[in-house]
């Protein structure tokens, strides 16, 4: 029997606020353990949480970007469970009244675009972190760091619309890209800013009822999401084809062994004894605030890609590369505007600028992180177009402008790199080249006219690459024709 995988992802995303969700502690990653803490996020008795307005704004922005309906009233709830990294004994989350519902994300996988539903987005606080390694007595003890406790998160729950590990990978990738684009998270997966769990079940192809699902935890890179799902689908296919049942359980992915193993039987929502958080008022988001956030929402990657194709005449592939990161897309648009030529600008950014970024390991968070101002690159493109410099010389000018930060026009003037359009010196170079290559000349005259290219190359070389190639071509033909 053929089985169809049914996959849904739950993505936790850390919001890019300065302070935690219910207290004023810093959210900075990498500070010494237990230095970003206070009585509130340590869960001391008698403390009261105060909701961070900025965290709500970011959650609203994410909701709107993903097409969700903001609920007029949402309610924080206590999710009760015991774990050493959770000092209060409960996590403040949202349960039956989430912030927003009913969105979607368009995902490209396997050459087609599919719309993946988003069930809900809710806000919650992060827990602390247990440290099992790195101490002299780590063989006997675990330590706990509460710096992360109370860091604001949103959880984005997808519909079970994904049908393959590739699609799940593409969804997670696009989701991260959109969230980073709108500036609500840094999307840093190594630091845990984005974390993913997956629900996966199988059903006979053609059947609509869902099979029993397993939840996979610890899918903290794009690669892990795909590998863990591939493994889990194989495991469930094996079980079902042998007539056995899939247990509803939580499984942990082990990247070292590329397998999943059972962690615990899957808990039900009622196990958490959710109840409304008595220390926080219900969250009422006014329409005016929603409108304000919507007005300031930047253009999203998919829309921008289409616009680059339409307005700047880019190929689909170029538009894809250039919109993958917002600062690169901004940079490209600034170059294209300065150059008045989208395709030429795209060529330069895709080849030279992306190469420089890679070579210099430059972390580009904003266009200004790229050492060459986009207006300068735009001027280089213009100088090629108006014949001031040749395309070949332009590469040298680019390197010099990049290294020195000088104006392209100054570099060209100082170093005498302007294109030679004066016929005198070119004719002199032609005479010299012809005199130096009697053998080639004889062959040319005997009918091997393809050697014209050879002569053009020699003349360009003799003029240091500065001669206008079209002019060289014309003058050479003239000269050779007279011989
Ligand atoms: Zn605190």
GROMACS .gro file of C-alpha atoms and ligand atoms in nm:
model
  484
    1UNK     CA    1   0.000   0.000   0.000
    2UNK     CA    2   0.120   0.350  -0.073
    3UNK     CA    3   0.120   0.596   0.216
    4UNK     CA    4   0.098   0.972   0.210
    5UNK     CA    5   0.283   1.172   0.476
    6UNK     CA    6   0.087   1.445   0.655
    7UNK     CA    7   0.312   1.699   0.822
    8UNK     CA    8   0.253   2.009   1.031
    9UNK     CA    9   0.521   2.230   1.184
   10UNK     CA   10   0.523   2.424   1.511
   11UNK     CA   11   0.786   2.694   1.496
   12UNK     CA   12   0.900   2.890   1.800
   13UNK     CA   13   1.047   3.224   1.710
   14UNK     CA   14   1.231   3.454   1.950
   15UNK     CA   15   1.120   3.815   1.910
   16UNK     CA   16   1.389   4.078   1.868
   17UNK     CA   17   1.302   4.291   2.171
   18UNK     CA   18   1.563   4.451   2.397
   19UNK     CA   19   1.394   4.326   2.713
   20UNK     CA   20   1.201   4.019   2.821
   21UNK     CA   21   0.827   3.971   2.780
   22UNK     CA   22   0.718   4.033   3.141
   23UNK     CA   23   1.013   4.215   3.303
   24UNK     CA   24   1.290   4.462   3.215
   25UNK     CA   25   1.577   4.210   3.195
   26UNK     CA   26   1.795   4.208   2.885
   27UNK     CA   27   1.739   3.943   2.617
   28UNK     CA   28   2.103   3.954   2.505
   29UNK     CA   29   2.243   3.618   2.403
   30UNK     CA   30   2.582   3.510   2.536
   31UNK     CA   31   2.591   3.703   2.865
   32UNK     CA   32   2.735   3.510   3.165
   33UNK     CA   33   2.480   3.263   3.307
   34UNK     CA   34   2.214   3.404   3.540
   35UNK     CA   35   2.308   3.770   3.486
   36UNK     CA   36   1.996   3.866   3.285
   37UNK     CA   37   1.761   3.783   3.569
   38UNK     CA   38   1.532   3.948   3.825
   39UNK     CA   39   1.269   3.831   4.076
   40UNK     CA   40   0.999   3.831   3.803
   41UNK     CA   41   1.173   3.599   3.555
   42UNK     CA   42   1.308   3.387   3.841
   43UNK     CA   43   0.949   3.326   3.949
   44UNK     CA   44   0.985   3.464   4.302
   45UNK     CA   45   0.662   3.468   4.505
   46UNK     CA   46   0.479   3.799   4.507
   47UNK     CA   47   0.617   3.932   4.178
   48UNK     CA   48   0.386   4.041   3.899
   49UNK     CA   49   0.438   4.028   3.521
   50UNK     CA   50   0.400   4.339   3.303
   51UNK     CA   51   0.347   4.278   2.931
   52UNK     CA   52   0.612   4.418   2.693
   53UNK     CA   53   0.431   4.636   2.436
   54UNK     CA   54   0.705   4.594   2.177
   55UNK     CA   55   0.672   4.213   2.196
   56UNK     CA   56   0.301   4.247   2.115
   57UNK     CA   57   0.384   4.480   1.825
   58UNK     CA   58   0.627   4.224   1.679
   59UNK     CA   59   0.375   3.944   1.723
   60UNK     CA   60   0.115   4.158   1.543
   61UNK     CA   61   0.360   4.230   1.263
   62UNK     CA   62   0.433   3.858   1.217
   63UNK     CA   63   0.060   3.780   1.224
   64UNK     CA   64  -0.019   4.038   0.956
   65UNK     CA   65   0.274   3.935   0.737
   66UNK     CA   66   0.142   3.578   0.743
   67UNK     CA   67  -0.213   3.687   0.664
   68UNK     CA   68  -0.357   3.595   1.004
   69UNK     CA   69  -0.666   3.757   1.157
   70UNK     CA   70  -0.579   3.937   1.479
   71UNK     CA   71  -0.826   3.843   1.749
   72UNK     CA   72  -0.988   4.142   1.922
   73UNK     CA   73  -0.928   3.970   2.256
   74UNK     CA   74  -0.666   3.716   2.348
   75UNK     CA   75  -0.593   3.563   2.685
   76UNK     CA   76  -0.266   3.460   2.845
   77UNK     CA   77  -0.286   3.122   3.012
   78UNK     CA   78  -0.072   2.921   3.251
   79UNK     CA   79   0.066   2.599   3.114
   80UNK     CA   80   0.149   2.399   3.425
   81UNK     CA   81   0.432   2.150   3.435
   82UNK     CA   82   0.741   2.082   3.639
   83UNK     CA   83   1.089   2.109   3.499
   84UNK     CA   84   1.407   2.249   3.661
   85UNK     CA   85   1.439   2.520   3.393
   86UNK     CA   86   1.093   2.657   3.478
   87UNK     CA   87   1.113   2.823   3.822
   88UNK     CA   88   0.746   2.930   3.840
   89UNK     CA   89   0.621   2.576   3.775
   90UNK     CA   90   0.421   2.710   3.481
   91UNK     CA   91   0.486   2.883   3.153
   92UNK     CA   92   0.280   3.187   3.057
   93UNK     CA   93   0.144   3.110   2.711
   94UNK     CA   94  -0.188   3.140   2.529
   95UNK     CA   95  -0.429   2.853   2.498
   96UNK     CA   96  -0.785   2.874   2.365
   97UNK     CA   97  -0.764   3.246   2.285
   98UNK     CA   98  -0.450   3.295   2.074
   99UNK     CA   99  -0.337   3.629   1.933
  100UNK     CA  100  -0.422   3.549   1.571
  101UNK     CA  101  -0.562   3.270   1.353
  102UNK     CA  102  -0.614   3.160   0.994
  103UNK     CA  103  -0.310   3.274   0.794
  104UNK     CA  104  -0.102   3.120   0.518
  105UNK     CA  105   0.240   3.112   0.356
  106UNK     CA  106   0.306   3.038  -0.011
  107UNK     CA  107   0.587   2.789  -0.050
  108UNK     CA  108   0.779   2.684  -0.359
  109UNK     CA  109   0.887   2.322  -0.366
  110UNK     CA  110   0.941   2.076  -0.648
  111UNK     CA  111   0.873   2.340  -0.913
  112UNK     CA  112   0.529   2.438  -0.786
  113UNK     CA  113   0.386   2.689  -0.543
  114UNK     CA  114   0.162   2.562  -0.264
  115UNK     CA  115  -0.030   2.761  -0.007
  116UNK     CA  116   0.032   2.625   0.342
  117UNK     CA  117  -0.225   2.718   0.604
  118UNK     CA  118  -0.128   2.871   0.936
  119UNK     CA  119  -0.363   2.767   1.214
  120UNK     CA  120  -0.263   3.015   1.480
  121UNK     CA  121   0.004   3.236   1.628
  122UNK     CA  122   0.030   3.282   2.001
  123UNK     CA  123   0.268   3.459   2.237
  124UNK     CA  124   0.455   3.295   2.522
  125UNK     CA  125   0.765   3.317   2.737
  126UNK     CA  126   1.072   3.100   2.696
  127UNK     CA  127   1.205   2.872   2.972
  128UNK     CA  128   1.561   2.864   3.108
  129UNK     CA  129   1.830   2.631   2.983
  130UNK     CA  130   1.984   2.328   3.150
  131UNK     CA  131   2.359   2.291   3.108
  132UNK     CA  132   2.464   1.927   3.113
  133UNK     CA  133   2.821   1.978   2.996
  134UNK     CA  134   3.126   2.195   3.047
  135UNK     CA  135   3.168   2.182   3.426
  136UNK     CA  136   3.423   1.978   3.627
  137UNK     CA  137   3.136   1.793   3.796
  138UNK     CA  138   2.918   1.762   3.486
  139UNK     CA  139   2.927   1.384   3.526
  140UNK     CA  140   2.721   1.421   3.845
  141UNK     CA  141   2.540   1.754   3.816
  142UNK     CA  142   2.346   1.968   3.574
  143UNK     CA  143   2.341   2.346   3.599
  144UNK     CA  144   2.069   2.587   3.502
  145UNK     CA  145   2.092   2.926   3.331
  146UNK     CA  146   1.784   3.149   3.360
  147UNK     CA  147   1.901   3.418   3.115
  148UNK     CA  148   1.657   3.283   2.857
  149UNK     CA  149   1.372   3.253   3.104
  150UNK     CA  150   1.103   3.505   3.005
  151UNK     CA  151   1.242   3.584   2.661
  152UNK     CA  152   0.946   3.663   2.429
  153UNK     CA  153   0.845   3.400   2.175
  154UNK     CA  154   0.572   3.348   1.925
  155UNK     CA  155   0.466   2.999   1.830
  156UNK     CA  156   0.350   2.962   1.472
  157UNK     CA  157   0.143   2.649   1.417
  158UNK     CA  158   0.087   2.534   1.060
  159UNK     CA  159  -0.203   2.332   0.930
  160UNK     CA  160  -0.111   1.969   0.848
  161UNK     CA  161  -0.079   2.078   0.485
  162UNK     CA  162   0.276   1.966   0.415
  163UNK     CA  163   0.313   1.645   0.215
  164UNK     CA  164   0.687   1.577   0.202
  165UNK     CA  165   1.010   1.648   0.390
  166UNK     CA  166   1.113   1.877   0.100
  167UNK     CA  167   0.796   2.080   0.142
  168UNK     CA  168   0.848   2.103   0.518
  169UNK     CA  169   1.203   2.222   0.455
  170UNK     CA  170   1.082   2.482   0.203
  171UNK     CA  171   0.808   2.603   0.439
  172UNK     CA  172   1.050   2.643   0.731
  173UNK     CA  173   1.300   2.823   0.506
  174UNK     CA  174   1.037   3.064   0.368
  175UNK     CA  175   0.893   3.125   0.712
  176UNK     CA  176   1.234   3.216   0.853
  177UNK     CA  177   1.302   3.440   0.554
  178UNK     CA  178   0.969   3.624   0.601
  179UNK     CA  179   1.018   3.670   0.977
  180UNK     CA  180   1.373   3.802   0.937
  181UNK     CA  181   1.257   4.027   0.651
  182UNK     CA  182   0.997   4.201   0.865
  183UNK     CA  183   1.252   4.247   1.143
  184UNK     CA  184   1.079   4.056   1.423
  185UNK     CA  185   1.362   3.805   1.477
  186UNK     CA  186   1.729   3.762   1.394
  187UNK     CA  187   1.645   3.407   1.282
  188UNK     CA  188   1.970   3.278   1.431
  189UNK     CA  189   1.915   2.905   1.459
  190UNK     CA  190   2.245   2.826   1.632
  191UNK     CA  191   2.150   3.061   1.915
  192UNK     CA  192   1.802   2.910   1.932
  193UNK     CA  193   1.613   3.213   1.797
  194UNK     CA  194   1.416   2.975   1.578
  195UNK     CA  195   1.318   2.623   1.684
  196UNK     CA  196   1.100   2.371   1.514
  197UNK     CA  197   0.890   2.070   1.612
  198UNK     CA  198   0.708   1.858   1.356
  199UNK     CA  199   0.394   1.646   1.371
  200UNK     CA  200   0.396   1.365   1.121
  201UNK     CA  201   0.157   1.084   1.042
  202UNK     CA  202   0.091   0.858   0.745
  203UNK     CA  203  -0.233   0.758   0.578
  204UNK     CA  204  -0.314   0.539   0.279
  205UNK     CA  205  -0.308   0.759  -0.030
  206UNK     CA  206  -0.660   0.875  -0.111
  207UNK     CA  207  -0.784   0.852   0.248
  208UNK     CA  208  -0.887   1.178   0.417
  209UNK     CA  209  -0.889   1.069   0.783
  210UNK     CA  210  -0.559   1.136   0.960
  211UNK     CA  211  -0.338   0.861   1.099
  212UNK     CA  212  -0.180   0.860   1.445
  213UNK     CA  213   0.091   1.121   1.463
  214UNK     CA  214   0.428   1.135   1.629
  215UNK     CA  215   0.579   1.465   1.737
  216UNK     CA  216   0.944   1.521   1.651
  217UNK     CA  217   1.148   1.754   1.870
  218UNK     CA  218   1.490   1.910   1.833
  219UNK     CA  219   1.478   1.992   1.462
  220UNK     CA  220   1.704   2.290   1.491
  221UNK     CA  221   1.839   2.328   1.142
  222UNK     CA  222   1.685   2.313   0.796
  223UNK     CA  223   1.882   1.997   0.729
  224UNK     CA  224   1.759   1.829   1.049
  225UNK     CA  225   1.395   1.903   0.962
  226UNK     CA  226   1.431   1.723   0.633
  227UNK     CA  227   1.644   1.433   0.761
  228UNK     CA  228   1.435   1.368   1.072
  229UNK     CA  229   1.114   1.364   0.867
  230UNK     CA  230   1.264   1.131   0.607
  231UNK     CA  231   1.372   0.896   0.882
  232UNK     CA  232   1.039   0.913   1.065
  233UNK     CA  233   0.838   0.850   0.747
  234UNK     CA  234   1.049   0.540   0.677
  235UNK     CA  235   0.997   0.419   1.034
  236UNK     CA  236   0.619   0.465   1.024
  237UNK     CA  237   0.593   0.310   0.676
  238UNK     CA  238   0.776   0.004   0.811
  239UNK     CA  239   0.542  -0.027   1.109
  240UNK     CA  240   0.224   0.014   0.906
  241UNK     CA  241   0.326  -0.221   0.628
  242UNK     CA  242   0.397  -0.488   0.891
  243UNK     CA  243   0.046  -0.437   1.026
  244UNK     CA  244   0.166  -0.263   1.342
  245UNK     CA  245   0.043   0.063   1.490
  246UNK     CA  246   0.216   0.398   1.524
  247UNK     CA  247   0.218   0.511   1.887
  248UNK     CA  248   0.119   0.867   1.969
  249UNK     CA  249   0.441   0.986   2.125
  250UNK     CA  250   0.708   1.253   2.132
  251UNK     CA  251   1.029   1.152   1.961
  252UNK     CA  252   1.367   1.317   1.971
  253UNK     CA  253   1.584   1.349   1.662
  254UNK     CA  254   1.948   1.252   1.707
  255UNK     CA  255   2.146   1.417   1.425
  256UNK     CA  256   2.463   1.219   1.504
  257UNK     CA  257   2.287   0.889   1.435
  258UNK     CA  258   2.029   1.033   1.194
  259UNK     CA  259   1.743   0.860   1.371
  260UNK     CA  260   1.456   0.945   1.603
  261UNK     CA  261   1.385   0.771   1.931
  262UNK     CA  262   1.091   0.773   2.168
  263UNK     CA  263   1.115   1.037   2.441
  264UNK     CA  264   0.778   1.012   2.614
  265UNK     CA  265   0.420   0.925   2.533
  266UNK     CA  266   0.262   1.235   2.387
  267UNK     CA  267   0.096   1.448   2.652
  268UNK     CA  268  -0.256   1.579   2.596
  269UNK     CA  269  -0.346   1.944   2.641
  270UNK     CA  270  -0.552   1.863   2.952
  271UNK     CA  271  -0.239   1.728   3.120
  272UNK     CA  272  -0.117   2.086   3.148
  273UNK     CA  273  -0.419   2.210   3.343
  274UNK     CA  274  -0.428   2.532   3.143
  275UNK     CA  275  -0.612   2.818   3.309
  276UNK     CA  276  -0.626   3.194   3.242
  277UNK     CA  277  -0.330   3.384   3.388
  278UNK     CA  278  -0.482   3.578   3.680
  279UNK     CA  279  -0.192   3.826   3.694
  280UNK     CA  280  -0.242   3.960   3.340
  281UNK     CA  281  -0.542   4.132   3.188
  282UNK     CA  282  -0.687   3.991   2.868
  283UNK     CA  283  -0.503   4.144   2.572
  284UNK     CA  284  -0.723   4.377   2.370
  285UNK     CA  285  -0.564   4.501   2.048
  286UNK     CA  286  -0.733   4.809   1.908
  287UNK     CA  287  -0.801   4.836   1.536
  288UNK     CA  288  -0.602   5.159   1.515
  289UNK     CA  289  -0.292   4.980   1.641
  290UNK     CA  290  -0.340   4.695   1.393
  291UNK     CA  291  -0.374   4.949   1.109
  292UNK     CA  292  -0.060   5.128   1.222
  293UNK     CA  293   0.142   4.805   1.227
  294UNK     CA  294   0.000   4.703   0.888
  295UNK     CA  295   0.093   5.040   0.733
  296UNK     CA  296   0.454   4.999   0.839
  297UNK     CA  297   0.485   4.639   0.721
  298UNK     CA  298   0.769   4.613   0.467
  299UNK     CA  299   0.721   4.447   0.130
  300UNK     CA  300   0.758   4.069   0.172
  301UNK     CA  301   1.010   3.857  -0.022
  302UNK     CA  302   0.759   3.694  -0.261
  303UNK     CA  303   0.598   4.026  -0.359
  304UNK     CA  304   0.936   4.188  -0.397
  305UNK     CA  305   1.061   3.905  -0.619
  306UNK     CA  306   0.767   3.952  -0.853
  307UNK     CA  307   0.820   4.328  -0.858
  308UNK     CA  308   1.192   4.289  -0.941
  309UNK     CA  309   1.097   4.076  -1.241
  310UNK     CA  310   0.826   4.320  -1.349
  311UNK     CA  311   0.993   4.655  -1.281
  312UNK     CA  312   1.362   4.584  -1.317
  313UNK     CA  313   1.337   4.319  -1.588
  314UNK     CA  314   1.524   4.056  -1.386
  315UNK     CA  315   1.519   3.686  -1.456
  316UNK     CA  316   1.324   3.482  -1.201
  317UNK     CA  317   1.645   3.322  -1.073
  318UNK     CA  318   1.820   3.659  -1.020
  319UNK     CA  319   1.516   3.799  -0.843
  320UNK     CA  320   1.521   3.495  -0.617
  321UNK     CA  321   1.886   3.539  -0.521
  322UNK     CA  322   1.855   3.914  -0.470
  323UNK     CA  323   1.546   3.901  -0.249
  324UNK     CA  324   1.667   3.622  -0.020
  325UNK     CA  325   1.789   3.885   0.225
  326UNK     CA  326   1.631   4.224   0.278
  327UNK     CA  327   1.954   4.430   0.303
  328UNK     CA  328   2.083   4.274  -0.021
  329UNK     CA  329   1.753   4.350  -0.192
  330UNK     CA  330   1.767   4.709  -0.064
  331UNK     CA  331   2.127   4.738  -0.183
  332UNK     CA  332   2.040   4.604  -0.528
  333UNK     CA  333   1.754   4.852  -0.567
  334UNK     CA  334   1.982   5.141  -0.473
  335UNK     CA  335   2.241   5.031  -0.733
  336UNK     CA  336   1.973   4.977  -0.999
  337UNK     CA  337   1.825   5.320  -0.931
  338UNK     CA  338   2.166   5.491  -0.946
  339UNK     CA  339   2.258   5.302  -1.265
  340UNK     CA  340   1.916   5.328  -1.428
  341UNK     CA  341   1.964   4.966  -1.535
  342UNK     CA  342   1.826   4.672  -1.336
  343UNK     CA  343   1.989   4.388  -1.525
  344UNK     CA  344   2.339   4.538  -1.522
  345UNK     CA  345   2.299   4.620  -1.152
  346UNK     CA  346   2.182   4.264  -1.083
  347UNK     CA  347   2.489   4.122  -1.261
  348UNK     CA  348   2.726   4.328  -1.052
  349UNK     CA  349   2.554   4.259  -0.721
  350UNK     CA  350   2.510   3.887  -0.788
  351UNK     CA  351   2.867   3.825  -0.900
  352UNK     CA  352   3.101   4.087  -0.753
  353UNK     CA  353   2.919   4.205  -0.439
  354UNK     CA  354   2.805   3.860  -0.324
  355UNK     CA  355   3.160   3.734  -0.388
  356UNK     CA  356   3.305   4.014  -0.173
  357UNK     CA  357   3.057   3.940   0.104
  358UNK     CA  358   3.149   3.573   0.097
  359UNK     CA  359   3.525   3.632   0.080
  360UNK     CA  360   3.518   3.893   0.354
  361UNK     CA  361   3.272   3.689   0.565
  362UNK     CA  362   3.074   4.010   0.600
  363UNK     CA  363   2.760   3.987   0.808
  364UNK     CA  364   2.511   4.204   0.623
  365UNK     CA  365   2.237   4.326   0.854
  366UNK     CA  366   2.180   4.647   0.662
  367UNK     CA  367   2.291   4.779   0.321
  368UNK     CA  368   2.554   5.002   0.488
  369UNK     CA  369   2.740   4.689   0.605
  370UNK     CA  370   2.856   4.645   0.244
  371UNK     CA  371   3.175   4.855   0.218
  372UNK     CA  372   3.096   4.989  -0.131
  373UNK     CA  373   2.816   5.247  -0.139
  374UNK     CA  374   2.546   5.143  -0.390
  375UNK     CA  375   2.560   5.487  -0.558
  376UNK     CA  376   2.929   5.432  -0.640
  377UNK     CA  377   2.860   5.093  -0.797
  378UNK     CA  378   2.577   5.258  -0.989
  379UNK     CA  379   2.824   5.515  -1.125
  380UNK     CA  380   3.058   5.239  -1.246
  381UNK     CA  381   2.768   5.081  -1.436
  382UNK     CA  382   2.686   5.419  -1.592
  383UNK     CA  383   3.051   5.470  -1.698
  384UNK     CA  384   3.043   5.139  -1.886
  385UNK     CA  385   2.716   5.225  -2.053
  386UNK     CA  386   2.828   5.568  -2.172
  387UNK     CA  387   3.161   5.430  -2.297
  388UNK     CA  388   3.383   5.611  -2.046
  389UNK     CA  389   3.544   5.281  -1.945
  390UNK     CA  390   3.543   4.934  -2.097
  391UNK     CA  391   3.373   4.641  -1.927
  392UNK     CA  392   3.713   4.485  -1.862
  393UNK     CA  393   3.861   4.797  -1.702
  394UNK     CA  394   3.541   4.832  -1.499
  395UNK     CA  395   3.639   4.523  -1.297
  396UNK     CA  396   3.968   4.691  -1.201
  397UNK     CA  397   3.791   5.017  -1.121
  398UNK     CA  398   3.547   4.820  -0.906
  399UNK     CA  399   3.831   4.662  -0.708
  400UNK     CA  400   4.001   4.999  -0.655
  401UNK     CA  401   3.681   5.179  -0.556
  402UNK     CA  402   3.597   4.890  -0.322
  403UNK     CA  403   3.940   4.901  -0.160
  404UNK     CA  404   3.982   5.280  -0.135
  405UNK     CA  405   3.626   5.411  -0.110
  406UNK     CA  406   3.714   5.679  -0.369
  407UNK     CA  407   3.480   5.810  -0.637
  408UNK     CA  408   3.493   5.596  -0.955
  409UNK     CA  409   3.544   5.906  -1.171
  410UNK     CA  410   3.848   6.010  -0.963
  411UNK     CA  411   4.003   5.663  -0.992
  412UNK     CA  412   3.954   5.660  -1.369
  413UNK     CA  413   4.108   6.008  -1.406
  414UNK     CA  414   4.399   5.955  -1.166
  415UNK     CA  415   4.502   5.626  -1.322
  416UNK     CA  416   4.424   5.719  -1.683
  417UNK     CA  417   4.181   5.430  -1.721
  418UNK     CA  418   3.937   5.610  -1.948
  419UNK     CA  419   3.849   5.430  -2.266
  420UNK     CA  420   4.056   5.538  -2.567
  421UNK     CA  421   3.819   5.657  -2.837
  422UNK     CA  422   4.081   5.870  -3.007
  423UNK     CA  423   4.161   5.702  -3.341
  424UNK     CA  424   4.528   5.814  -3.356
  425UNK     CA  425   4.674   5.593  -3.080
  426UNK     CA  426   4.455   5.300  -3.186
  427UNK     CA  427   4.578   5.320  -3.547
  428UNK     CA  428   4.937   5.332  -3.420
  429UNK     CA  429   4.876   5.020  -3.209
  430UNK     CA  430   4.721   4.844  -3.511
  431UNK     CA  431   5.028   4.918  -3.724
  432UNK     CA  432   5.254   4.786  -3.451
  433UNK     CA  433   5.054   4.464  -3.404
  434UNK     CA  434   5.045   4.398  -3.779
  435UNK     CA  435   5.420   4.455  -3.808
  436UNK     CA  436   5.490   4.218  -3.519
  437UNK     CA  437   5.275   3.932  -3.653
  438UNK     CA  438   5.367   3.872  -4.017
  439UNK     CA  439   5.279   3.501  -3.996
  440UNK     CA  440   4.924   3.563  -3.876
  441UNK     CA  441   4.884   3.840  -4.131
  442UNK     CA  442   4.978   3.604  -4.415
  443UNK     CA  443   4.720   3.349  -4.297
  444UNK     CA  444   4.456   3.620  -4.268
  445UNK     CA  445   4.524   3.735  -4.620
  446UNK     CA  446   4.512   3.376  -4.740
  447UNK     CA  447   4.149   3.370  -4.627
  448UNK     CA  448   4.157   3.280  -4.258
  449UNK     CA  449   3.943   3.580  -4.161
  450UNK     CA  450   3.861   3.431  -3.820
  451UNK     CA  451   4.202   3.570  -3.720
  452UNK     CA  452   4.039   3.912  -3.693
  453UNK     CA  453   3.958   3.822  -3.332
  454UNK     CA  454   4.326   3.755  -3.268
  455UNK     CA  455   4.424   4.098  -3.400
  456UNK     CA  456   4.151   4.271  -3.198
  457UNK     CA  457   4.279   4.096  -2.886
  458UNK     CA  458   4.638   4.202  -2.956
  459UNK     CA  459   4.541   4.565  -3.014
  460UNK     CA  460   4.333   4.573  -2.694
  461UNK     CA  461   4.630   4.427  -2.509
  462UNK     CA  462   4.864   4.684  -2.662
  463UNK     CA  463   4.639   4.964  -2.539
  464UNK     CA  464   4.614   4.820  -2.188
  465UNK     CA  465   4.252   4.718  -2.236
  466UNK     CA  466   4.147   5.078  -2.266
  467UNK     CA  467   4.067   5.097  -2.636
  468UNK     CA  468   3.701   5.091  -2.730
  469UNK     CA  469   3.658   4.738  -2.874
  470UNK     CA  470   3.403   4.840  -3.138
  471UNK     CA  471   3.632   5.112  -3.264
  472UNK     CA  472   3.928   4.871  -3.273
  473UNK     CA  473   3.718   4.628  -3.472
  474UNK     CA  474   3.617   4.885  -3.730
  475UNK     CA  475   3.966   5.035  -3.772
  476UNK     CA  476   4.126   4.691  -3.797
  477UNK     CA  477   3.889   4.578  -4.070
  478UNK     CA  478   3.959   4.897  -4.256
  479UNK     CA  479   4.335   4.856  -4.224
  480UNK     CA  480   4.343   4.486  -4.311
  481UNK     CA  481   4.115   4.548  -4.606
  482UNK     CA  482   4.365   4.793  -4.752
  483UNK     CA  483   4.661   4.555  -4.736
  484LIG    ZN1  484   1.368   3.954   3.473
   0.00000   0.00000   0.00000
